[in-house]
């Protein structure tokens, strides 16, 4: 079905896009969970991450109306398989809390790692059902100290709009100093054939000590559909992992 670009359609798409979680990894400023594969764990590992950020950005759009956000995340991995979950505050369409889950399998293929999995986004007290599942495929590799990844996501029902959507991302990170990492991504969001935009971010992350990271990043888009929520901005974050 072709998406008609009426004012109500644009409004619905904007609300749907604002409903998407960002799922930022605490230890990789260039990626979001399930985007850049980690080394496949052999023994069972369990990790907990707590994050505080000045804003909650997903694909260029604020999820908290440019207010601070707090995240609590749990990750499990073993023999290449992984599962994770997280909850965080949001502020849009009367929704104040979301909960997310993801899972998949990572397999090395020569110098490249293939990550195939899913992400599920859920919302508490949403007026309509916008819970969504995305399939994901990603490739990552390292060239010396440079880490790079490319990823693709797909859903047949984009946050309650009943439209198919794809998101493509290319990212890289590089350690400027032993504790300072530069990272960035560029992405393209496509919903059906008629709505699309680009987004990008560039930032620095500094490891204060093992498991404690502070960072700052610049984010922007080339669309005005989000209004002030999608404008260029600088976002800071503080992560504790154990």
PDB file of C-alpha atoms in Angstrom:
ATOM      1  CA  UNK A   1       0.000   0.000   0.000  1.00  0.00           C
ATOM      2  CA  UNK A   2       1.280   3.467  -0.893  1.00  0.00           C
ATOM      3  CA  UNK A   3       1.424   5.955   1.930  1.00  0.00           C
ATOM      4  CA  UNK A   4      -0.497   9.162   1.217  1.00  0.00           C
ATOM      5  CA  UNK A   5       1.294  12.255   2.443  1.00  0.00           C
ATOM      6  CA  UNK A   6      -1.658  14.069   3.999  1.00  0.00           C
ATOM      7  CA  UNK A   7      -1.186  16.272   7.118  1.00  0.00           C
ATOM      8  CA  UNK A   8      -2.712  13.563   9.305  1.00  0.00           C
ATOM      9  CA  UNK A   9      -0.321  10.994   7.814  1.00  0.00           C
ATOM     10  CA  UNK A  10       2.708  13.164   8.550  1.00  0.00           C
ATOM     11  CA  UNK A  11       1.473  13.687  12.115  1.00  0.00           C
ATOM     12  CA  UNK A  12       0.958   9.959  12.597  1.00  0.00           C
ATOM     13  CA  UNK A  13       4.410   9.163  11.252  1.00  0.00           C
ATOM     14  CA  UNK A  14       6.018  11.781  13.463  1.00  0.00           C
ATOM     15  CA  UNK A  15       4.319  10.330  16.550  1.00  0.00           C
ATOM     16  CA  UNK A  16       5.342   6.820  15.503  1.00  0.00           C
ATOM     17  CA  UNK A  17       8.958   7.873  15.050  1.00  0.00           C
ATOM     18  CA  UNK A  18       8.948   9.597  18.433  1.00  0.00           C
ATOM     19  CA  UNK A  19       7.700   6.341  19.931  1.00  0.00           C
ATOM     20  CA  UNK A  20      10.892   4.468  19.018  1.00  0.00           C
ATOM     21  CA  UNK A  21      13.514   3.798  21.691  1.00  0.00           C
ATOM     22  CA  UNK A  22      17.149   4.643  21.135  1.00  0.00           C
ATOM     23  CA  UNK A  23      18.683   1.756  23.113  1.00  0.00           C
ATOM     24  CA  UNK A  24      22.146   3.298  23.387  1.00  0.00           C
ATOM     25  CA  UNK A  25      25.034   1.075  24.423  1.00  0.00           C
ATOM     26  CA  UNK A  26      26.933   2.382  27.411  1.00  0.00           C
ATOM     27  CA  UNK A  27      30.321   1.189  26.181  1.00  0.00           C
ATOM     28  CA  UNK A  28      30.120   2.018  22.468  1.00  0.00           C
ATOM     29  CA  UNK A  29      29.251   5.594  21.565  1.00  0.00           C
ATOM     30  CA  UNK A  30      28.970   4.698  17.887  1.00  0.00           C
ATOM     31  CA  UNK A  31      26.245   2.114  18.223  1.00  0.00           C
ATOM     32  CA  UNK A  32      22.835   1.242  19.604  1.00  0.00           C
ATOM     33  CA  UNK A  33      21.945  -2.142  21.065  1.00  0.00           C
ATOM     34  CA  UNK A  34      21.813  -4.819  18.482  1.00  0.00           C
ATOM     35  CA  UNK A  35      23.509  -2.615  15.872  1.00  0.00           C
ATOM     36  CA  UNK A  36      27.236  -3.198  16.312  1.00  0.00           C
ATOM     37  CA  UNK A  37      27.818  -6.830  17.338  1.00  0.00           C
ATOM     38  CA  UNK A  38      30.011  -7.569  20.327  1.00  0.00           C
ATOM     39  CA  UNK A  39      32.388 -10.563  20.418  1.00  0.00           C
ATOM     40  CA  UNK A  40      30.297 -13.722  20.850  1.00  0.00           C
ATOM     41  CA  UNK A  41      30.471 -14.803  24.500  1.00  0.00           C
ATOM     42  CA  UNK A  42      31.281 -18.449  25.183  1.00  0.00           C
ATOM     43  CA  UNK A  43      30.565 -18.744  28.902  1.00  0.00           C
ATOM     44  CA  UNK A  44      27.415 -17.209  30.355  1.00  0.00           C
ATOM     45  CA  UNK A  45      27.892 -13.523  31.107  1.00  0.00           C
ATOM     46  CA  UNK A  46      25.436 -11.186  32.827  1.00  0.00           C
ATOM     47  CA  UNK A  47      25.749  -7.417  32.694  1.00  0.00           C
ATOM     48  CA  UNK A  48      23.799  -4.544  34.230  1.00  0.00           C
ATOM     49  CA  UNK A  49      24.031  -0.952  32.984  1.00  0.00           C
ATOM     50  CA  UNK A  50      22.554   2.213  34.483  1.00  0.00           C
ATOM     51  CA  UNK A  51      22.542   5.345  32.332  1.00  0.00           C
ATOM     52  CA  UNK A  52      21.618   8.982  32.866  1.00  0.00           C
ATOM     53  CA  UNK A  53      21.386  11.286  29.837  1.00  0.00           C
ATOM     54  CA  UNK A  54      20.425  14.903  29.207  1.00  0.00           C
ATOM     55  CA  UNK A  55      18.025  13.765  26.468  1.00  0.00           C
ATOM     56  CA  UNK A  56      16.712  10.503  25.006  1.00  0.00           C
ATOM     57  CA  UNK A  57      17.407  10.495  21.254  1.00  0.00           C
ATOM     58  CA  UNK A  58      16.296   7.877  18.765  1.00  0.00           C
ATOM     59  CA  UNK A  59      17.330   8.217  15.133  1.00  0.00           C
ATOM     60  CA  UNK A  60      17.613  11.958  15.589  1.00  0.00           C
ATOM     61  CA  UNK A  61      14.343  12.569  17.503  1.00  0.00           C
ATOM     62  CA  UNK A  62      13.944  13.283  21.220  1.00  0.00           C
ATOM     63  CA  UNK A  63      11.799  10.762  23.101  1.00  0.00           C
ATOM     64  CA  UNK A  64      11.588  12.872  26.278  1.00  0.00           C
ATOM     65  CA  UNK A  65      10.665  16.265  24.774  1.00  0.00           C
ATOM     66  CA  UNK A  66      14.282  17.351  25.333  1.00  0.00           C
ATOM     67  CA  UNK A  67      14.226  16.393  29.023  1.00  0.00           C
ATOM     68  CA  UNK A  68      16.660  14.091  30.898  1.00  0.00           C
ATOM     69  CA  UNK A  69      16.243  10.307  30.842  1.00  0.00           C
ATOM     70  CA  UNK A  70      17.295   7.399  33.064  1.00  0.00           C
ATOM     71  CA  UNK A  71      17.823   3.852  31.746  1.00  0.00           C
ATOM     72  CA  UNK A  72      18.210   0.465  33.458  1.00  0.00           C
ATOM     73  CA  UNK A  73      19.467  -2.429  31.304  1.00  0.00           C
ATOM     74  CA  UNK A  74      20.261  -6.131  31.772  1.00  0.00           C
ATOM     75  CA  UNK A  75      22.182  -8.257  29.220  1.00  0.00           C
ATOM     76  CA  UNK A  76      22.864 -12.009  29.071  1.00  0.00           C
ATOM     77  CA  UNK A  77      25.133 -13.779  26.576  1.00  0.00           C
ATOM     78  CA  UNK A  78      26.475 -17.304  26.038  1.00  0.00           C
ATOM     79  CA  UNK A  79      27.896 -19.282  23.102  1.00  0.00           C
ATOM     80  CA  UNK A  80      27.120 -16.487  20.635  1.00  0.00           C
ATOM     81  CA  UNK A  81      23.501 -16.054  21.773  1.00  0.00           C
ATOM     82  CA  UNK A  82      22.372 -12.954  23.640  1.00  0.00           C
ATOM     83  CA  UNK A  83      19.245 -11.544  25.304  1.00  0.00           C
ATOM     84  CA  UNK A  84      18.675  -8.140  26.826  1.00  0.00           C
ATOM     85  CA  UNK A  85      16.033  -5.873  28.279  1.00  0.00           C
ATOM     86  CA  UNK A  86      15.704  -2.275  29.362  1.00  0.00           C
ATOM     87  CA  UNK A  87      13.268   0.287  30.711  1.00  0.00           C
ATOM     88  CA  UNK A  88      13.422   4.075  30.538  1.00  0.00           C
ATOM     89  CA  UNK A  89      11.271   7.181  30.893  1.00  0.00           C
ATOM     90  CA  UNK A  90       9.742   8.899  27.872  1.00  0.00           C
ATOM     91  CA  UNK A  91       7.427  11.852  27.287  1.00  0.00           C
ATOM     92  CA  UNK A  92       5.107  11.769  24.263  1.00  0.00           C
ATOM     93  CA  UNK A  93       1.432  11.061  23.521  1.00  0.00           C
ATOM     94  CA  UNK A  94       0.691  10.681  27.244  1.00  0.00           C
ATOM     95  CA  UNK A  95       3.240   7.838  27.599  1.00  0.00           C
ATOM     96  CA  UNK A  96       5.786   8.092  30.408  1.00  0.00           C
ATOM     97  CA  UNK A  97       7.523   4.683  30.448  1.00  0.00           C
ATOM     98  CA  UNK A  98       8.676   2.106  27.911  1.00  0.00           C
ATOM     99  CA  UNK A  99      10.236  -1.348  28.149  1.00  0.00           C
ATOM    100  CA  UNK A 100      12.376  -2.974  25.469  1.00  0.00           C
ATOM    101  CA  UNK A 101      13.813  -6.390  24.727  1.00  0.00           C
ATOM    102  CA  UNK A 102      16.247  -7.822  22.200  1.00  0.00           C
ATOM    103  CA  UNK A 103      17.946 -11.052  21.311  1.00  0.00           C
ATOM    104  CA  UNK A 104      19.987 -12.700  18.616  1.00  0.00           C
ATOM    105  CA  UNK A 105      23.020 -14.711  17.590  1.00  0.00           C
ATOM    106  CA  UNK A 106      26.536 -13.573  16.680  1.00  0.00           C
ATOM    107  CA  UNK A 107      28.786 -15.712  14.493  1.00  0.00           C
ATOM    108  CA  UNK A 108      32.335 -14.890  13.294  1.00  0.00           C
ATOM    109  CA  UNK A 109      32.890 -15.176   9.552  1.00  0.00           C
ATOM    110  CA  UNK A 110      36.585 -14.648   8.996  1.00  0.00           C
ATOM    111  CA  UNK A 111      37.411 -11.065  10.066  1.00  0.00           C
ATOM    112  CA  UNK A 112      33.702 -10.130  10.097  1.00  0.00           C
ATOM    113  CA  UNK A 113      31.034 -10.794  12.738  1.00  0.00           C
ATOM    114  CA  UNK A 114      27.439 -11.426  11.618  1.00  0.00           C
ATOM    115  CA  UNK A 115      24.684 -10.512  14.073  1.00  0.00           C
ATOM    116  CA  UNK A 116      21.108 -11.606  13.352  1.00  0.00           C
ATOM    117  CA  UNK A 117      18.356 -10.856  15.826  1.00  0.00           C
ATOM    118  CA  UNK A 118      15.294  -8.865  16.843  1.00  0.00           C
ATOM    119  CA  UNK A 119      14.242  -5.908  18.973  1.00  0.00           C
ATOM    120  CA  UNK A 120      10.856  -5.432  20.623  1.00  0.00           C
ATOM    121  CA  UNK A 121       9.617  -2.067  21.875  1.00  0.00           C
ATOM    122  CA  UNK A 122       6.764  -1.863  24.399  1.00  0.00           C
ATOM    123  CA  UNK A 123       4.945   0.998  26.103  1.00  0.00           C
ATOM    124  CA  UNK A 124       3.039   1.355  29.363  1.00  0.00           C
ATOM    125  CA  UNK A 125      -0.396   3.040  29.303  1.00  0.00           C
ATOM    126  CA  UNK A 126      -0.298   3.823  25.582  1.00  0.00           C
ATOM    127  CA  UNK A 127      -3.655   4.994  24.217  1.00  0.00           C
ATOM    128  CA  UNK A 128      -3.277   2.668  21.209  1.00  0.00           C
ATOM    129  CA  UNK A 129      -1.136  -0.399  20.574  1.00  0.00           C
ATOM    130  CA  UNK A 130       2.201   0.808  19.195  1.00  0.00           C
ATOM    131  CA  UNK A 131       4.296  -2.124  20.458  1.00  0.00           C
ATOM    132  CA  UNK A 132       6.633  -3.108  17.642  1.00  0.00           C
ATOM    133  CA  UNK A 133       9.090  -5.859  16.673  1.00  0.00           C
ATOM    134  CA  UNK A 134      12.001  -5.188  14.309  1.00  0.00           C
ATOM    135  CA  UNK A 135      14.197  -7.793  12.670  1.00  0.00           C
ATOM    136  CA  UNK A 136      17.886  -6.961  12.431  1.00  0.00           C
ATOM    137  CA  UNK A 137      20.990  -8.002  10.521  1.00  0.00           C
ATOM    138  CA  UNK A 138      24.388  -6.421  11.144  1.00  0.00           C
ATOM    139  CA  UNK A 139      28.018  -6.876  10.142  1.00  0.00           C
ATOM    140  CA  UNK A 140      31.009  -5.555  12.071  1.00  0.00           C
ATOM    141  CA  UNK A 141      34.759  -5.674  11.697  1.00  0.00           C
ATOM    142  CA  UNK A 142      37.973  -4.123  12.981  1.00  0.00           C
ATOM    143  CA  UNK A 143      40.805  -2.632  10.968  1.00  0.00           C
ATOM    144  CA  UNK A 144      43.584  -2.017  13.411  1.00  0.00           C
ATOM    145  CA  UNK A 145      42.042   0.156  16.144  1.00  0.00           C
ATOM    146  CA  UNK A 146      39.167   1.250  13.917  1.00  0.00           C
ATOM    147  CA  UNK A 147      35.843  -0.538  14.487  1.00  0.00           C
ATOM    148  CA  UNK A 148      33.108  -0.326  11.859  1.00  0.00           C
ATOM    149  CA  UNK A 149      29.613  -1.714  11.415  1.00  0.00           C
ATOM    150  CA  UNK A 150      26.710  -1.687   8.987  1.00  0.00           C
ATOM    151  CA  UNK A 151      23.185  -2.670  10.054  1.00  0.00           C
ATOM    152  CA  UNK A 152      19.656  -2.980   8.685  1.00  0.00           C
ATOM    153  CA  UNK A 153      16.304  -3.185  10.491  1.00  0.00           C
ATOM    154  CA  UNK A 154      12.864  -4.082   9.176  1.00  0.00           C
ATOM    155  CA  UNK A 155       9.326  -4.147  10.537  1.00  0.00           C
ATOM    156  CA  UNK A 156       6.015  -4.816   8.782  1.00  0.00           C
ATOM    157  CA  UNK A 157       4.017  -2.698  11.254  1.00  0.00           C
ATOM    158  CA  UNK A 158       5.863   0.488  12.120  1.00  0.00           C
ATOM    159  CA  UNK A 159       4.707   1.474  15.617  1.00  0.00           C
ATOM    160  CA  UNK A 160       1.004   1.013  14.993  1.00  0.00           C
ATOM    161  CA  UNK A 161       0.921   2.634  11.540  1.00  0.00           C
ATOM    162  CA  UNK A 162       0.545  -0.716   9.668  1.00  0.00           C
ATOM    163  CA  UNK A 163       3.272   0.408   7.263  1.00  0.00           C
ATOM    164  CA  UNK A 164       6.510  -1.402   6.515  1.00  0.00           C
ATOM    165  CA  UNK A 165       9.731   0.398   7.397  1.00  0.00           C
ATOM    166  CA  UNK A 166      13.479  -0.041   7.071  1.00  0.00           C
ATOM    167  CA  UNK A 167      16.377   1.637   8.824  1.00  0.00           C
ATOM    168  CA  UNK A 168      19.979   1.433   7.585  1.00  0.00           C
ATOM    169  CA  UNK A 169      23.032   2.538   9.525  1.00  0.00           C
ATOM    170  CA  UNK A 170      26.764   2.827   8.991  1.00  0.00           C
ATOM    171  CA  UNK A 171      29.030   3.597  11.949  1.00  0.00           C
ATOM    172  CA  UNK A 172      32.592   3.587  13.180  1.00  0.00           C
ATOM    173  CA  UNK A 173      34.624   4.292  16.317  1.00  0.00           C
ATOM    174  CA  UNK A 174      38.299   4.931  16.968  1.00  0.00           C
ATOM    175  CA  UNK A 175      40.280   5.307  20.235  1.00  0.00           C
ATOM    176  CA  UNK A 176      42.026   8.676  20.187  1.00  0.00           C
ATOM    177  CA  UNK A 177      43.621   7.904  23.562  1.00  0.00           C
ATOM    178  CA  UNK A 178      43.598   4.793  25.769  1.00  0.00           C
ATOM    179  CA  UNK A 179      40.442   6.043  27.549  1.00  0.00           C
ATOM    180  CA  UNK A 180      38.987   8.422  24.932  1.00  0.00           C
ATOM    181  CA  UNK A 181      36.967   7.142  21.959  1.00  0.00           C
ATOM    182  CA  UNK A 182      35.611   9.049  18.963  1.00  0.00           C
ATOM    183  CA  UNK A 183      32.524   7.524  17.323  1.00  0.00           C
ATOM    184  CA  UNK A 184      29.852   8.393  14.818  1.00  0.00           C
ATOM    185  CA  UNK A 185      27.023   7.022  12.698  1.00  0.00           C
ATOM    186  CA  UNK A 186      24.927   8.004   9.704  1.00  0.00           C
ATOM    187  CA  UNK A 187      21.489   6.455   9.193  1.00  0.00           C
ATOM    188  CA  UNK A 188      18.561   6.464   6.799  1.00  0.00           C
ATOM    189  CA  UNK A 189      14.953   5.844   7.890  1.00  0.00           C
ATOM    190  CA  UNK A 190      12.415   4.797   5.243  1.00  0.00           C
ATOM    191  CA  UNK A 191       8.691   4.226   5.871  1.00  0.00           C
ATOM    192  CA  UNK A 192       6.919   2.761   2.841  1.00  0.00           C
ATOM    193  CA  UNK A 193       7.994   4.770  -0.228  1.00  0.00           C
ATOM    194  CA  UNK A 194       6.886   8.271   0.647  1.00  0.00           C
ATOM    195  CA  UNK A 195       8.490   9.171   3.966  1.00  0.00           C
ATOM    196  CA  UNK A 196      12.215   9.132   4.607  1.00  0.00           C
ATOM    197  CA  UNK A 197      14.972  11.147   6.230  1.00  0.00           C
ATOM    198  CA  UNK A 198      18.635  10.961   7.232  1.00  0.00           C
ATOM    199  CA  UNK A 199      20.196  11.291  10.660  1.00  0.00           C
ATOM    200  CA  UNK A 200      23.740  11.426  11.991  1.00  0.00           C
ATOM    201  CA  UNK A 201      25.671  11.735  15.236  1.00  0.00           C
ATOM    202  CA  UNK A 202      29.269  12.268  16.299  1.00  0.00           C
ATOM    203  CA  UNK A 203      30.609  12.077  19.831  1.00  0.00           C
ATOM    204  CA  UNK A 204      33.303  11.354  22.366  1.00  0.00           C
ATOM    205  CA  UNK A 205      33.268   8.843  25.237  1.00  0.00           C
ATOM    206  CA  UNK A 206      35.743   8.837  28.120  1.00  0.00           C
ATOM    207  CA  UNK A 207      36.269   5.876  30.475  1.00  0.00           C
ATOM    208  CA  UNK A 208      36.767   7.302  33.953  1.00  0.00           C
ATOM    209  CA  UNK A 209      37.517   3.803  35.176  1.00  0.00           C
ATOM    210  CA  UNK A 210      36.413   0.263  34.359  1.00  0.00           C
ATOM    211  CA  UNK A 211      32.624   0.257  33.977  1.00  0.00           C
ATOM    212  CA  UNK A 212      32.197   4.042  34.260  1.00  0.00           C
ATOM    213  CA  UNK A 213      31.887   6.120  31.081  1.00  0.00           C
ATOM    214  CA  UNK A 214      30.962   9.744  30.430  1.00  0.00           C
ATOM    215  CA  UNK A 215      30.272  11.063  26.965  1.00  0.00           C
ATOM    216  CA  UNK A 216      28.921  13.805  24.780  1.00  0.00           C
ATOM    217  CA  UNK A 217      27.572  13.654  21.242  1.00  0.00           C
ATOM    218  CA  UNK A 218      26.171  15.938  18.568  1.00  0.00           C
ATOM    219  CA  UNK A 219      23.009  14.678  16.808  1.00  0.00           C
ATOM    220  CA  UNK A 220      20.991  16.042  13.884  1.00  0.00           C
ATOM    221  CA  UNK A 221      18.572  15.171  11.054  1.00  0.00           C
ATOM    222  CA  UNK A 222      17.642  16.610   7.666  1.00  0.00           C
ATOM    223  CA  UNK A 223      13.869  16.693   8.367  1.00  0.00           C
ATOM    224  CA  UNK A 224      11.596  19.222  10.056  1.00  0.00           C
ATOM    225  CA  UNK A 225       8.723  16.790  10.721  1.00  0.00           C
ATOM    226  CA  UNK A 226       9.740  16.426  14.386  1.00  0.00           C
ATOM    227  CA  UNK A 227       9.828  20.160  15.073  1.00  0.00           C
ATOM    228  CA  UNK A 228      12.052  21.073  18.017  1.00  0.00           C
ATOM    229  CA  UNK A 229      12.387  17.383  18.958  1.00  0.00           C
ATOM    230  CA  UNK A 230      14.413  16.695  15.814  1.00  0.00           C
ATOM    231  CA  UNK A 231      16.690  19.721  15.721  1.00  0.00           C
ATOM    232  CA  UNK A 232      20.445  19.645  16.137  1.00  0.00           C
ATOM    233  CA  UNK A 233      21.647  19.338  19.719  1.00  0.00           C
ATOM    234  CA  UNK A 234      24.409  18.179  22.033  1.00  0.00           C
ATOM    235  CA  UNK A 235      23.575  15.333  24.438  1.00  0.00           C
ATOM    236  CA  UNK A 236      25.586  14.224  27.446  1.00  0.00           C
ATOM    237  CA  UNK A 237      25.462  10.822  29.161  1.00  0.00           C
ATOM    238  CA  UNK A 238      26.882   8.983  32.179  1.00  0.00           C
ATOM    239  CA  UNK A 239      27.010   5.160  32.305  1.00  0.00           C
ATOM    240  CA  UNK A 240      27.802   2.668  35.048  1.00  0.00           C
ATOM    241  CA  UNK A 241      28.167  -1.003  34.028  1.00  0.00           C
ATOM    242  CA  UNK A 242      28.801  -4.024  36.259  1.00  0.00           C
TER     243      UNK A 242
END
